[in-house]
Tab-separated table of C-alpha atoms in Angstrom:
chain	number	residue	atom	x	y	z
A	1	MET	CA	-4.130	23.699	-3.754
A	2	HIS	CA	-4.124	21.858	-0.595
A	3	ARG	CA	-3.013	18.236	-0.834
A	4	ASN	CA	-6.244	16.467	0.127
A	5	GLN	CA	-7.865	18.871	-3.003
A	6	VAL	CA	-5.897	16.619	-5.183
A	7	TYR	CA	-7.858	13.280	-4.336
A	8	LEU	CA	-11.490	13.979	-6.309
A	9	ARG	CA	-14.842	12.964	-5.427
A	10	PHE	CA	-17.756	13.135	-7.215
A	11	TYR	CA	-21.327	13.029	-5.426
A	12	HIS	CA	-24.188	12.046	-7.321
A	13	ILE	CA	-27.688	12.300	-6.208
A	14	LEU	CA	-29.652	8.927	-7.344
A	15	SER	CA	-33.570	8.849	-7.590
A	16	GLY	CA	-34.712	9.251	-4.044
A	17	GLY	CA	-32.684	12.001	-2.979
A	18	ILE	CA	-30.150	9.264	-1.838
A	19	THR	CA	-26.612	11.154	-2.090
A	20	VAL	CA	-23.345	8.644	-3.035
A	21	MET	CA	-19.546	9.416	-3.357
A	22	ILE	CA	-17.913	7.996	-6.309
A	23	ASP	CA	-14.309	8.011	-5.825
A	24	ILE	CA	-12.123	9.378	-9.390
A	25	GLY	CA	-8.495	7.988	-9.921
A	26	LEU	CA	-6.741	5.786	-8.893
A	27	THR	CA	-8.356	3.859	-6.302
A	28	HIS	CA	-6.832	0.154	-5.853
A	29	ILE	CA	-4.245	-2.561	-6.663
A	30	ALA	CA	-5.552	-6.034	-6.626
A	31	LEU	CA	-2.755	-8.491	-5.038
A	32	PRO	CA	-3.932	-12.795	-4.865
A	33	VAL	CA	-2.352	-14.262	-1.663
A	34	SER	CA	-1.888	-17.356	-0.611
A	35	ASN	CA	-3.156	-16.369	2.937
A	36	LEU	CA	-5.367	-13.927	3.757
A	37	GLU	CA	-4.443	-13.576	7.346
A	38	ARG	CA	-0.896	-14.178	6.991
A	39	SER	CA	-0.424	-11.145	4.425
A	40	VAL	CA	-2.795	-8.844	6.121
A	41	LYS	CA	-0.574	-9.250	9.198
A	42	PHE	CA	2.318	-8.414	7.028
A	43	TYR	CA	0.882	-5.289	6.121
A	44	SER	CA	-0.316	-4.051	9.248
A	45	THR	CA	3.452	-4.624	10.438
A	46	TYR	CA	5.554	-3.392	7.634
A	47	ALA	CA	2.631	-0.551	5.682
A	48	GLN	CA	0.451	0.431	8.589
A	49	MET	CA	-2.723	-0.683	6.877
A	50	GLN	CA	-5.369	-2.382	8.337
A	51	VAL	CA	-8.825	-4.149	7.326
A	52	ILE	CA	-11.306	-1.426	6.219
A	53	HIS	CA	-13.547	-4.586	4.045
A	54	GLN	CA	-13.595	-7.861	4.086
A	55	ARG	CA	-15.873	-10.954	2.966
A	56	ILE	CA	-16.855	-14.324	1.130
A	57	ASP	CA	-17.044	-13.238	-2.060
A	58	VAL	CA	-20.906	-14.757	-2.467
A	59	GLU	CA	-20.241	-15.727	-6.601
A	60	THR	CA	-16.690	-17.583	-5.974
A	61	GLY	CA	-16.644	-18.422	-2.427
A	62	VAL	CA	-12.987	-16.461	-2.477
A	63	ALA	CA	-11.915	-14.556	0.547
A	64	VAL	CA	-11.177	-10.909	0.173
A	65	ALA	CA	-9.884	-8.118	2.076
A	66	TRP	CA	-9.335	-4.474	1.856
A	67	ILE	CA	-6.307	-2.886	3.688
A	68	SER	CA	-5.935	1.110	3.758
A	69	ASP	CA	-3.222	3.199	5.785
A	70	ASN	CA	-6.189	5.724	5.817
A	71	THR	CA	-3.778	8.526	4.560
A	72	ARG	CA	-5.965	8.874	0.862
A	73	PRO	CA	-8.751	6.849	-0.548
A	74	PHE	CA	-6.396	4.452	-2.056
A	75	VAL	CA	-6.734	0.128	-1.407
A	76	ILE	CA	-4.580	-2.697	-1.582
A	77	VAL	CA	-7.382	-5.477	-2.362
A	78	LEU	CA	-5.816	-8.848	-0.996
A	79	ILE	CA	-7.921	-11.802	-2.693
A	80	GLN	CA	-6.948	-15.181	-1.195
A	81	LYS	CA	-6.039	-17.968	-4.087
A	82	ASP	CA	-4.816	-21.616	-4.055
A	83	SER	CA	-1.859	-20.447	-6.183
A	84	VAL	CA	-0.071	-17.386	-6.617
A	85	HIS	CA	2.643	-16.366	-8.420
A	86	PRO	CA	4.217	-13.137	-7.820
A	87	VAL	CA	3.470	-10.227	-10.235
A	88	LEU	CA	5.352	-7.378	-7.820
A	89	SER	CA	8.663	-8.465	-7.112
A	90	PRO	CA	11.879	-6.138	-7.619
A	91	LEU	CA	11.548	-3.909	-9.424
A	92	ALA	CA	7.776	-3.840	-10.042
A	93	HIS	CA	6.627	-3.052	-6.410
A	94	LEU	CA	4.332	-1.529	-3.713
A	95	GLY	CA	5.575	1.915	-2.236
A	96	VAL	CA	4.674	3.307	1.426
A	97	GLY	CA	6.821	6.188	2.884
A	98	CYS	CA	7.897	5.873	6.624
A	99	LYS	CA	7.355	8.698	9.065
A	100	SER	CA	11.292	8.836	9.967
A	101	ARG	CA	14.973	7.233	8.965
A	102	GLU	CA	14.619	5.310	12.696
A	103	TYR	CA	11.400	4.107	11.990
A	104	MET	CA	12.311	2.564	8.495
A	105	ASP	CA	15.618	1.385	10.403
A	106	SER	CA	13.699	-0.537	12.903
A	107	LEU	CA	11.040	-2.028	10.228
A	108	CYS	CA	13.922	-3.148	8.574
A	109	ASP	CA	15.753	-4.394	11.751
A	110	LYS	CA	12.420	-6.723	12.165
A	111	ALA	CA	12.241	-7.671	8.361
A	112	ARG	CA	16.002	-8.781	8.459
A	113	GLN	CA	15.108	-11.071	11.769
A	114	GLU	CA	12.043	-12.444	9.996
A	115	ASP	CA	14.344	-13.395	6.783
A	116	LEU	CA	12.011	-11.006	4.712
A	117	LEU	CA	14.601	-8.114	4.013
A	118	ILE	CA	15.342	-8.406	0.137
A	119	GLN	CA	17.261	-5.212	-0.182
A	120	GLU	CA	19.446	-3.564	2.435
A	121	PRO	CA	18.578	0.128	3.287
A	122	LYS	CA	20.068	2.183	0.769
A	123	ASP	CA	20.176	6.213	0.474
A	124	SER	CA	20.042	6.885	-3.145
A	125	GLY	CA	19.760	10.853	-2.867
A	126	TYR	CA	17.060	13.449	-3.940
A	127	PRO	CA	14.139	12.504	-5.472
A	128	ILE	CA	14.858	8.951	-4.607
A	129	GLY	CA	15.500	8.762	-0.419
A	130	TYR	CA	16.509	6.570	1.773
A	131	TRP	CA	14.527	3.135	0.977
A	132	ALA	CA	14.516	-0.992	1.471
A	133	PHE	CA	12.848	-3.523	-0.270
A	134	LEU	CA	10.960	-6.354	1.468
A	135	GLN	CA	9.744	-9.877	0.576
A	136	ASP	CA	5.771	-10.317	1.389
A	137	PRO	CA	4.553	-13.729	2.400
A	138	ASP	CA	3.588	-14.067	-1.291
A	139	GLY	CA	6.948	-12.966	-2.976
A	140	HIS	CA	5.639	-9.550	-3.509
A	141	THR	CA	7.924	-6.618	-3.124
A	142	LEU	CA	6.954	-3.678	-0.752
A	143	GLU	CA	9.737	-0.820	-0.832
A	144	LEU	CA	10.002	1.130	2.078
A	145	SER	CA	11.504	4.463	1.816
A	146	TYR	CA	11.794	7.950	3.936
A	147	GLY	CA	12.304	11.388	2.143
A	148	GLN	CA	10.848	10.840	-1.303
A	149	GLU	CA	8.519	13.613	-1.609
A	150	ILE	CA	5.906	12.048	-4.334
A	151	GLY	CA	2.909	14.102	-2.551
A	152	LEU	CA	4.553	17.209	-3.060
A	153	VAL	CA	5.212	16.457	-6.725
A	154	VAL	CA	1.904	15.745	-7.104
A	155	GLU	CA	0.786	19.077	-5.199
A	156	ASN	CA	2.900	21.502	-7.635
A	157	ASN	CA	2.030	19.589	-10.558
A	158	SER	CA	-1.497	19.804	-9.864
A	159	LEU	CA	-1.635	23.739	-9.890
């Protein structure tokens, strides 16, 4: 089975012949943030994510942004709130795979300079790989890693 086939989409034809695509499976995680712009900048820098949808909720007046790395149908929904109590702090975290160990080291160097690195890079061998923890502007934890094989494990277990 090809890796892209793991992520399922359901097509539904509405009355009037309009076809809509409905995602099936895990699609997002929502995180409260105190400053939407600052959080978008952090995840853009350290997780290569970009805004794919942004709005002010008409009912609540709350600023919302959906960010994605465009590698799968999954987003982080950032929701601006006056008060944030970090939910994702070690050991709970978001994990992002990096394209190389050298690239990950360069991100960790930048995070160290910005006082965002909370766990120095460590090689834990298979299956964990090379990893480090960063802290986002609201105290949520982002794991950078290289060498984890989550996609391969998912692919092999979906046969």
